[in-house]
GROMACS .gro file of N, CA and C in nm:
model
  204
    1MET      N    1  -2.507  -7.179   2.405
    1MET     CA    2  -2.522  -7.319   2.391
    1MET      C    3  -2.404  -7.372   2.382
    2LYS      N    4  -2.397  -7.460   2.494
    2LYS     CA    5  -2.246  -7.548   2.491
    2LYS      C    6  -2.297  -7.687   2.484
    3ILE      N    7  -2.205  -7.765   2.408
    3ILE     CA    8  -2.208  -7.918   2.389
    3ILE      C    9  -2.088  -7.988   2.425
    4LYS      N   10  -2.134  -8.101   2.509
    4LYS     CA   11  -2.002  -8.138   2.579
    4LYS      C   12  -1.908  -8.233   2.476
    5LEU      N   13  -1.812  -8.220   2.431
    5LEU     CA   14  -1.724  -8.311   2.359
    5LEU      C   15  -1.687  -8.423   2.420
    6LYS      N   16  -1.616  -8.387   2.538
    6LYS     CA   17  -1.559  -8.467   2.637
    6LYS      C   18  -1.540  -8.437   2.773
    7ASP      N   19  -1.495  -8.473   2.865
    7ASP     CA   20  -1.463  -8.443   3.001
    7ASP      C   21  -1.397  -8.317   3.010
    8GLY      N   22  -1.441  -8.204   3.038
    8GLY     CA   23  -1.381  -8.089   3.040
    8GLY      C   24  -1.384  -8.006   2.922
    9VAL      N   25  -1.423  -8.059   2.813
    9VAL     CA   26  -1.415  -7.991   2.687
    9VAL      C   27  -1.550  -7.981   2.620
   10TYR      N   28  -1.584  -7.830   2.598
   10TYR     CA   29  -1.725  -7.812   2.547
   10TYR      C   30  -1.695  -7.731   2.415
   11ALA      N   31  -1.799  -7.752   2.325
   11ALA     CA   32  -1.818  -7.649   2.212
   11ALA      C   33  -1.921  -7.543   2.253
   12GLU      N   34  -1.884  -7.422   2.241
   12GLU     CA   35  -1.983  -7.336   2.274
   12GLU      C   36  -2.017  -7.266   2.136
   13ILE      N   37  -2.166  -7.298   2.097
   13ILE     CA   38  -2.197  -7.240   1.975
   13ILE      C   39  -2.253  -7.104   1.985
   14LYS      N   40  -2.171  -7.043   1.882
   14LYS     CA   41  -2.197  -6.869   1.879
   14LYS      C   42  -2.299  -6.855   1.783
   15ASN      N   43  -2.301  -6.892   1.654
   15ASN     CA   44  -2.383  -6.905   1.551
   15ASN      C   45  -2.385  -7.003   1.474
   16ILE      N   46  -2.478  -7.022   1.378
   16ILE     CA   47  -2.470  -7.147   1.274
   16ILE      C   48  -2.509  -7.079   1.149
   17LYS      N   49  -2.479  -7.137   1.007
   17LYS     CA   50  -2.515  -7.092   0.884
   17LYS      C   51  -2.593  -7.224   0.858
   18ILE      N   52  -2.708  -7.194   0.815
   18ILE     CA   53  -2.790  -7.313   0.739
   18ILE      C   54  -2.815  -7.287   0.591
   19VAL      N   55  -2.758  -7.361   0.508
   19VAL     CA   56  -2.785  -7.369   0.357
   19VAL      C   57  -2.888  -7.466   0.328
   20PHE      N   58  -3.022  -7.421   0.255
   20PHE     CA   59  -3.127  -7.515   0.252
   20PHE      C   60  -3.203  -7.496   0.125
   21ASP      N   61  -3.289  -7.585   0.084
   21ASP     CA   62  -3.380  -7.558  -0.023
   21ASP      C   63  -3.518  -7.587   0.020
   22LEU      N   64  -3.629  -7.544  -0.003
   22LEU     CA   65  -3.758  -7.584   0.031
   22LEU      C   66  -3.801  -7.693  -0.084
   23VAL      N   67  -3.830  -7.795  -0.004
   23VAL     CA   68  -3.881  -7.920  -0.080
   23VAL      C   69  -4.007  -7.978  -0.034
   24ASP      N   70  -4.092  -8.044  -0.121
   24ASP     CA   71  -4.209  -8.118  -0.078
   24ASP      C   72  -4.173  -8.251  -0.013
   25GLU      N   73  -4.279  -8.342   0.032
   25GLU     CA   74  -4.261  -8.463   0.087
   25GLU      C   75  -4.171  -8.559   0.024
   26GLU      N   76  -4.147  -8.519  -0.120
   26GLU     CA   77  -4.055  -8.630  -0.202
   26GLU      C   78  -3.935  -8.564  -0.233
   27GLY      N   79  -3.896  -8.462  -0.178
   27GLY     CA   80  -3.752  -8.399  -0.182
   27GLY      C   81  -3.748  -8.316  -0.316
   28ARG      N   82  -3.879  -8.291  -0.391
   28ARG     CA   83  -3.868  -8.204  -0.492
   28ARG      C   84  -3.863  -8.051  -0.459
   29ALA      N   85  -3.795  -7.975  -0.536
   29ALA     CA   86  -3.796  -7.830  -0.494
   29ALA      C   87  -3.917  -7.772  -0.532
   30ILE      N   88  -3.949  -7.694  -0.427
   30ILE     CA   89  -4.085  -7.617  -0.420
   30ILE      C   90  -4.058  -7.469  -0.512
   31GLU      N   91  -4.129  -7.487  -0.617
   31GLU     CA   92  -4.130  -7.360  -0.689
   31GLU      C   93  -4.259  -7.316  -0.760
   32SER      N   94  -4.285  -7.192  -0.791
   32SER     CA   95  -4.433  -7.175  -0.877
   32SER      C   96  -4.411  -7.043  -0.935
   33GLU      N   97  -4.506  -6.995  -1.017
   33GLU     CA   98  -4.506  -6.880  -1.081
   33GLU      C   99  -4.440  -6.752  -0.996
   34ASN      N  100  -4.505  -6.751  -0.880
   34ASN     CA  101  -4.466  -6.639  -0.793
   34ASN      C  102  -4.350  -6.664  -0.688
   35VAL      N  103  -4.300  -6.791  -0.677
   35VAL     CA  104  -4.182  -6.819  -0.604
   35VAL      C  105  -4.067  -6.878  -0.670
   36LYS      N  106  -3.941  -6.813  -0.685
   36LYS     CA  107  -3.815  -6.878  -0.719
   36LYS      C  108  -3.742  -6.906  -0.614
   37GLN      N  109  -3.665  -6.990  -0.591
   37GLN     CA  110  -3.566  -7.019  -0.489
   37GLN      C  111  -3.438  -6.954  -0.515
   38SER      N  112  -3.376  -6.894  -0.441
   38SER     CA  113  -3.220  -6.877  -0.441
   38SER      C  114  -3.152  -7.000  -0.442
   39PRO      N  115  -3.042  -6.998  -0.519
   39PRO     CA  116  -2.980  -7.131  -0.556
   39PRO      C  117  -2.913  -7.195  -0.391
   40ASN      N  118  -2.876  -7.080  -0.317
   40ASN     CA  119  -2.841  -7.109  -0.166
   40ASN      C  120  -2.913  -7.036  -0.091
   41SER      N  121  -3.019  -7.090  -0.037
   41SER     CA  122  -3.099  -7.020   0.051
   41SER      C  123  -3.034  -7.011   0.195
   42VAL      N  124  -3.041  -6.932   0.265
   42VAL     CA  125  -2.946  -6.917   0.375
   42VAL      C  126  -3.039  -6.873   0.509
   43ALA      N  127  -3.024  -6.931   0.636
   43ALA     CA  128  -3.073  -6.894   0.728
   43ALA      C  129  -2.978  -6.882   0.834
   44TYR      N  130  -2.963  -6.779   0.926
   44TYR     CA  131  -2.880  -6.810   1.041
   44TYR      C  132  -2.923  -6.802   1.175
   45ALA      N  133  -2.874  -6.858   1.257
   45ALA     CA  134  -2.926  -6.896   1.405
   45ALA      C  135  -2.813  -6.858   1.501
   46SER      N  136  -2.855  -6.803   1.641
   46SER     CA  137  -2.741  -6.777   1.720
   46SER      C  138  -2.768  -6.922   1.839
   47GLY      N  139  -2.675  -6.925   1.913
   47GLY     CA  140  -2.681  -7.036   2.007
   47GLY      C  141  -2.800  -7.046   2.097
   48ALA      N  142  -2.837  -6.923   2.134
   48ALA     CA  143  -2.968  -6.924   2.202
   48ALA      C  144  -3.088  -6.965   2.132
   49ASP      N  145  -3.096  -6.964   1.978
   49ASP     CA  146  -3.193  -7.003   1.915
   49ASP      C  147  -3.190  -7.154   1.900
   50LEU      N  148  -3.080  -7.222   1.947
   50LEU     CA  149  -3.059  -7.377   1.946
   50LEU      C  150  -3.104  -7.450   2.056
   51ASP      N  151  -3.132  -7.366   2.159
   51ASP     CA  152  -3.175  -7.440   2.281
   51ASP      C  153  -3.301  -7.557   2.277
   52GLY      N  154  -3.263  -7.674   2.329
   52GLY     CA  155  -3.346  -7.771   2.313
   52GLY      C  156  -3.297  -7.874   2.185
   53VAL      N  157  -3.188  -7.824   2.100
   53VAL     CA  158  -3.189  -7.885   1.962
   53VAL      C  159  -3.068  -7.973   2.008
   54SER      N  160  -3.049  -8.095   1.959
   54SER     CA  161  -2.954  -8.203   1.997
   54SER      C  162  -2.856  -8.205   1.849
   55ILE      N  163  -2.740  -8.178   1.875
   55ILE     CA  164  -2.630  -8.191   1.796
   55ILE      C  165  -2.518  -8.294   1.838
   56PRO      N  166  -2.525  -8.400   1.765
   56PRO     CA  167  -2.412  -8.507   1.815
   56PRO      C  168  -2.261  -8.468   1.816
   57SER      N  169  -2.213  -8.494   1.936
   57SER     CA  170  -2.083  -8.431   1.938
   57SER      C  171  -1.982  -8.512   1.851
   58SER      N  172  -2.029  -8.622   1.783
   58SER     CA  173  -1.939  -8.683   1.674
   58SER      C  174  -1.933  -8.603   1.559
   59LEU      N  175  -2.041  -8.514   1.540
   59LEU     CA  176  -2.045  -8.443   1.430
   59LEU      C  177  -1.961  -8.317   1.460
   60LEU      N  178  -1.965  -8.255   1.564
   60LEU     CA  179  -1.881  -8.133   1.592
   60LEU      C  180  -1.740  -8.192   1.597
   61ASN      N  181  -1.695  -8.292   1.649
   61ASN     CA  182  -1.546  -8.345   1.673
   61ASN      C  183  -1.491  -8.339   1.519
   62SER      N  184  -1.591  -8.409   1.423
   62SER     CA  185  -1.531  -8.425   1.293
   62SER      C  186  -1.524  -8.297   1.210
   63ALA      N  187  -1.613  -8.210   1.254
   63ALA     CA  188  -1.600  -8.057   1.187
   63ALA      C  189  -1.475  -7.988   1.251
   64VAL      N  190  -1.476  -7.992   1.375
   64VAL     CA  191  -1.387  -7.919   1.432
   64VAL      C  192  -1.254  -7.958   1.424
   65PHE      N  193  -1.234  -8.090   1.463
   65PHE     CA  194  -1.099  -8.159   1.487
   65PHE      C  195  -1.056  -8.232   1.345
   66ALA      N  196  -1.155  -8.232   1.239
   66ALA     CA  197  -1.126  -8.301   1.124
   66ALA      C  198  -1.066  -8.468   1.171
   67ASP      N  199  -1.149  -8.515   1.255
   67ASP     CA  200  -1.124  -8.642   1.290
   67ASP      C  201  -1.190  -8.761   1.235
   68GLY      N  202  -1.299  -8.711   1.133
   68GLY     CA  203  -1.402  -8.790   1.054
   68GLY      C  204  -1.362  -8.868   0.951
   0.00000   0.00000   0.00000
């Protein structure tokens, strides 16, 4: 997956790491007797998994070039 940052410059996404918590509609952590969340639940995805996902170029510019 490539995202255009500016003319002639693209970010090619190789993979990403997503750290998340499972929450309900009000943002409260979901836990029960049988389910305990890890403090840092992690999911990995490749660029191909992200086809059709929109990532703002400003977010990448900030992360990659520290211009935020």
